[in-house]
GROMACS .gro file of C-alpha atoms in nm:
model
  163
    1UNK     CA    1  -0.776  -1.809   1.828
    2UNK     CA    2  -0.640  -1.906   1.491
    3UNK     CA    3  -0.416  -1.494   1.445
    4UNK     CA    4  -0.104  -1.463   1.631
    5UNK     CA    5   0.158  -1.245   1.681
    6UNK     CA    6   0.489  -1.277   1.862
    7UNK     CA    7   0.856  -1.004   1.892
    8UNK     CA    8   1.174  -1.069   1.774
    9UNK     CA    9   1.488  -0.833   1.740
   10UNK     CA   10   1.660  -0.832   1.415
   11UNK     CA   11   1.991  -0.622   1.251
   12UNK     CA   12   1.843  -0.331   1.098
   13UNK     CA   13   1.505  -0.332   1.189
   14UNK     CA   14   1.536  -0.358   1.594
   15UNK     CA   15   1.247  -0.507   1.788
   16UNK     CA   16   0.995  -0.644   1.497
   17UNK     CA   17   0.664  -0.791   1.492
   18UNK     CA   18   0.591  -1.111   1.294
   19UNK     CA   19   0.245  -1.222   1.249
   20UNK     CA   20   0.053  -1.489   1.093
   21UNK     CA   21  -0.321  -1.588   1.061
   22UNK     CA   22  -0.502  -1.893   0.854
   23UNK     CA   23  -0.311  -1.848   0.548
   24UNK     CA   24   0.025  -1.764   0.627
   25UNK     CA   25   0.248  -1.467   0.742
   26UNK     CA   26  -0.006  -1.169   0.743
   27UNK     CA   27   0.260  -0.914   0.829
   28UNK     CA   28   0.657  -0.849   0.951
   29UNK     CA   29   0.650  -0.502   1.098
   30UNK     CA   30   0.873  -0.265   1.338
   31UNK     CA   31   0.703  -0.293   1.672
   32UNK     CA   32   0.980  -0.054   1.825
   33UNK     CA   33   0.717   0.296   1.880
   34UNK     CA   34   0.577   0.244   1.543
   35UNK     CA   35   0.158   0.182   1.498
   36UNK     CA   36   0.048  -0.169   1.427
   37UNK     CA   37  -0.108  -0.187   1.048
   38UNK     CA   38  -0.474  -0.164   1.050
   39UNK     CA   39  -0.467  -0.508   1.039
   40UNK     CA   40  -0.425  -0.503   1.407
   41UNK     CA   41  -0.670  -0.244   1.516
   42UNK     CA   42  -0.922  -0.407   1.341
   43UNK     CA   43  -0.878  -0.768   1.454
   44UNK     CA   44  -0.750  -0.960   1.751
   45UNK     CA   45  -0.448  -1.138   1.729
   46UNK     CA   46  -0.296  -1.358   2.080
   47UNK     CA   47   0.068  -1.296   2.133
   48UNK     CA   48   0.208  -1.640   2.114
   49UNK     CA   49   0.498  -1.770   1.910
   50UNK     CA   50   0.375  -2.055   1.690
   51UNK     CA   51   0.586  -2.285   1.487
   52UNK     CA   52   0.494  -2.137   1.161
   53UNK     CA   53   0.604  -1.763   1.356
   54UNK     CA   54   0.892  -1.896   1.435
   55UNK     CA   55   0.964  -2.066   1.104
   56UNK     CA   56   0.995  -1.733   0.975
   57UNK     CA   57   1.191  -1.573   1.255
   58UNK     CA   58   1.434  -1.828   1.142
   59UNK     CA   59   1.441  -1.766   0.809
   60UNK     CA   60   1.487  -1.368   0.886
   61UNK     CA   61   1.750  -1.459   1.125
   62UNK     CA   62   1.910  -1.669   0.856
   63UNK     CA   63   1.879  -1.410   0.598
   64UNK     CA   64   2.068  -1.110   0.781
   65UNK     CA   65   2.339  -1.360   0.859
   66UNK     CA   66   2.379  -1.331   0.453
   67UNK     CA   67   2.236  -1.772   0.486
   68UNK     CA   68   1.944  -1.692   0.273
   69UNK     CA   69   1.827  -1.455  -0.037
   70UNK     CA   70   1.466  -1.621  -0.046
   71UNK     CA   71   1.205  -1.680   0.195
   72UNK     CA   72   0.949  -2.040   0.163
   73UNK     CA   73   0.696  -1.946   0.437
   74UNK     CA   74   0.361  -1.955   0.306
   75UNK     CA   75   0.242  -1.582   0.286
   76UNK     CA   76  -0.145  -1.423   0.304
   77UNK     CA   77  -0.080  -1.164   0.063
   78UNK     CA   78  -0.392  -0.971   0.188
   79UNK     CA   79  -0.526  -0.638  -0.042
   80UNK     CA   80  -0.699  -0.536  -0.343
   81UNK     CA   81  -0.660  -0.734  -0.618
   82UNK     CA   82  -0.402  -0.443  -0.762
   83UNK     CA   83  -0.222  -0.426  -0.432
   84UNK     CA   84  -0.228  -0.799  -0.434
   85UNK     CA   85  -0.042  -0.819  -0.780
   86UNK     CA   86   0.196  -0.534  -0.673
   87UNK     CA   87   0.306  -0.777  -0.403
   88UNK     CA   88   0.338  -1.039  -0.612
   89UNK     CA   89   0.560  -0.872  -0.903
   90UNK     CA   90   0.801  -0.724  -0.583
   91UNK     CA   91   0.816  -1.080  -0.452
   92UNK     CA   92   1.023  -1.140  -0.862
   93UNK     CA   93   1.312  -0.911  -0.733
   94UNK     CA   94   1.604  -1.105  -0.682
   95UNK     CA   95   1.758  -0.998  -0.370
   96UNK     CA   96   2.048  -0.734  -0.414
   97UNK     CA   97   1.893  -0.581  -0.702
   98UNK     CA   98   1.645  -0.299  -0.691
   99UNK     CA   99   1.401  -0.184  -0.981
  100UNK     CA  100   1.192   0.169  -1.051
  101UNK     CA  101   0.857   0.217  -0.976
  102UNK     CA  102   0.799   0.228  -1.284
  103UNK     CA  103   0.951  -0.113  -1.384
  104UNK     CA  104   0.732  -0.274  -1.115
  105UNK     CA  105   0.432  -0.111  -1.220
  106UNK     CA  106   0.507  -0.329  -1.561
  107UNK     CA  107   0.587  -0.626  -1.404
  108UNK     CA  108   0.244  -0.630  -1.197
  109UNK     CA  109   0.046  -0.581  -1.545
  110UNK     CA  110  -0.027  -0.192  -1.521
  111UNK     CA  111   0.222   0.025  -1.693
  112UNK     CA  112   0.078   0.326  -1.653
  113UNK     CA  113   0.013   0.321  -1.278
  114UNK     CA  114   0.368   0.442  -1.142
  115UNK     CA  115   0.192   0.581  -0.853
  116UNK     CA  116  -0.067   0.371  -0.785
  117UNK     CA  117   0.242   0.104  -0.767
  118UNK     CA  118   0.458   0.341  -0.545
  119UNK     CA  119   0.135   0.358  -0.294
  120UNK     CA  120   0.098   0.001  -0.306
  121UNK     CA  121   0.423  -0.095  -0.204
  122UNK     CA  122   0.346   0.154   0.112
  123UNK     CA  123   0.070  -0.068   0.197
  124UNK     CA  124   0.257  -0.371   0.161
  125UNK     CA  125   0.232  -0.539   0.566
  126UNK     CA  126   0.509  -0.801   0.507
  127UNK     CA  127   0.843  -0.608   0.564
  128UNK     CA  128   1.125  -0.838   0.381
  129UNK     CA  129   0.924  -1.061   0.317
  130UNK     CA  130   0.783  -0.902  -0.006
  131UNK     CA  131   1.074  -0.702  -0.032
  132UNK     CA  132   0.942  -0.359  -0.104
  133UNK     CA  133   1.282  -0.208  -0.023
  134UNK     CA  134   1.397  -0.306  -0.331
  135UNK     CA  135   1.214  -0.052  -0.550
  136UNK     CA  136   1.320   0.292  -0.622
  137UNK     CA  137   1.217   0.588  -0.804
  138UNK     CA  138   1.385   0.593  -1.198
  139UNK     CA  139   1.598   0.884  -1.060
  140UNK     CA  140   1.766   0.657  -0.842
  141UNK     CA  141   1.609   0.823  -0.486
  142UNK     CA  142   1.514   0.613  -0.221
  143UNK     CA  143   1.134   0.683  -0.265
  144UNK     CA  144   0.945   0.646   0.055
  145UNK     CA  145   0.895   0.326   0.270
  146UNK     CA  146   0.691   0.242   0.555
  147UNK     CA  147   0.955   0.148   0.830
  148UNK     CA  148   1.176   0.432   0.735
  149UNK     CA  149   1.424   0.576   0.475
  150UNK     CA  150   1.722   0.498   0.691
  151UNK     CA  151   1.580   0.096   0.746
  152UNK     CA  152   1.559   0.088   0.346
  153UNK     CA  153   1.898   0.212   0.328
  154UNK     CA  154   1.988  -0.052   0.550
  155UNK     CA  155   1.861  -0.318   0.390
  156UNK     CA  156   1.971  -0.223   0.070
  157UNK     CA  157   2.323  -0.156   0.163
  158UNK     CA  158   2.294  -0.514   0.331
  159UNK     CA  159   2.175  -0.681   0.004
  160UNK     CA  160   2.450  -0.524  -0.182
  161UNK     CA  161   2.716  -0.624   0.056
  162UNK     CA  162   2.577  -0.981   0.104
  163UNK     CA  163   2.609  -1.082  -0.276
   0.00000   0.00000   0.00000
């Protein structure tokens, strides 16, 4: 079986699932209650901790002991190809800073899709990893987030405090 998937506890996020498959990290979720992405329900992955799985849990470990702003594991940014471009302008955000909706919808090449942006960060499966937490509305609210306002107000108050 070439998809794994193996638990780790982390600050912040409590008991989380990292998971890889032949490309890279597929997804970094909260396993703690919370349902699996679709990802899961729709494919089979073993529970096994494999050296690129743990490679990451390192580097997470490493990055809420305030070791490491950047992550190097080789990611499978999966998505449509506007998702997939959404993911790739949030992975531009310097840790500790936070842009609007709105700015990331320019940076991904669609200036006029502030929501479409704001629902593709939702869908983004790689928690940290493409740091979605670190876009908010112009306003200055939170916005929404898929593991949780109070998580993203964790992680941003960690960023902040970690500069």
């Amino acid at each position: 079986m070439d998809k794994h998937v193996f638990y780790y506890s982390f600050p912040i996020l409590g008991e989380t699932a990292i998971a890889e498959d032949k490309e890279g990290i597929c997804a970094v979720f909260l396993a703690n209650g919370q349902d699996p992405p679709k990802l899961f329900t729709q494919n089979k992955f073993e529970v096994k901790e494999t050296p690129l799985i743990k490679k990451a849990a390192e580097q997470l470990k490493e990055y809420f002991e305030g070791k490491r702003k950047e992550f190097t594991v080789p990611l499978s940014l999966n998505g449509t190809e506007f998702q997939q471009k959404v993911h790739n302008a949030l992975l531009t955000i310097p840790c500790g800073q936070t842009v609007s909706y709105k700015e990331l919808a320019g940076k991904s090449g669609y200036p006029l899709a502030v929501r479409a942006t704001g629902s593709a960060c939702g869908k983004n499966p790689l928690l940290i990893l493409v740091p979605c937490h670190r876009c908010i509305a112009s306003s200055g609210r939170l916005g929404g987030f898929s593991a949780g306002l109070e998580v993203k107000r964790g992680l941003l108050k960690f960023e902040s405090n970690a500069k």
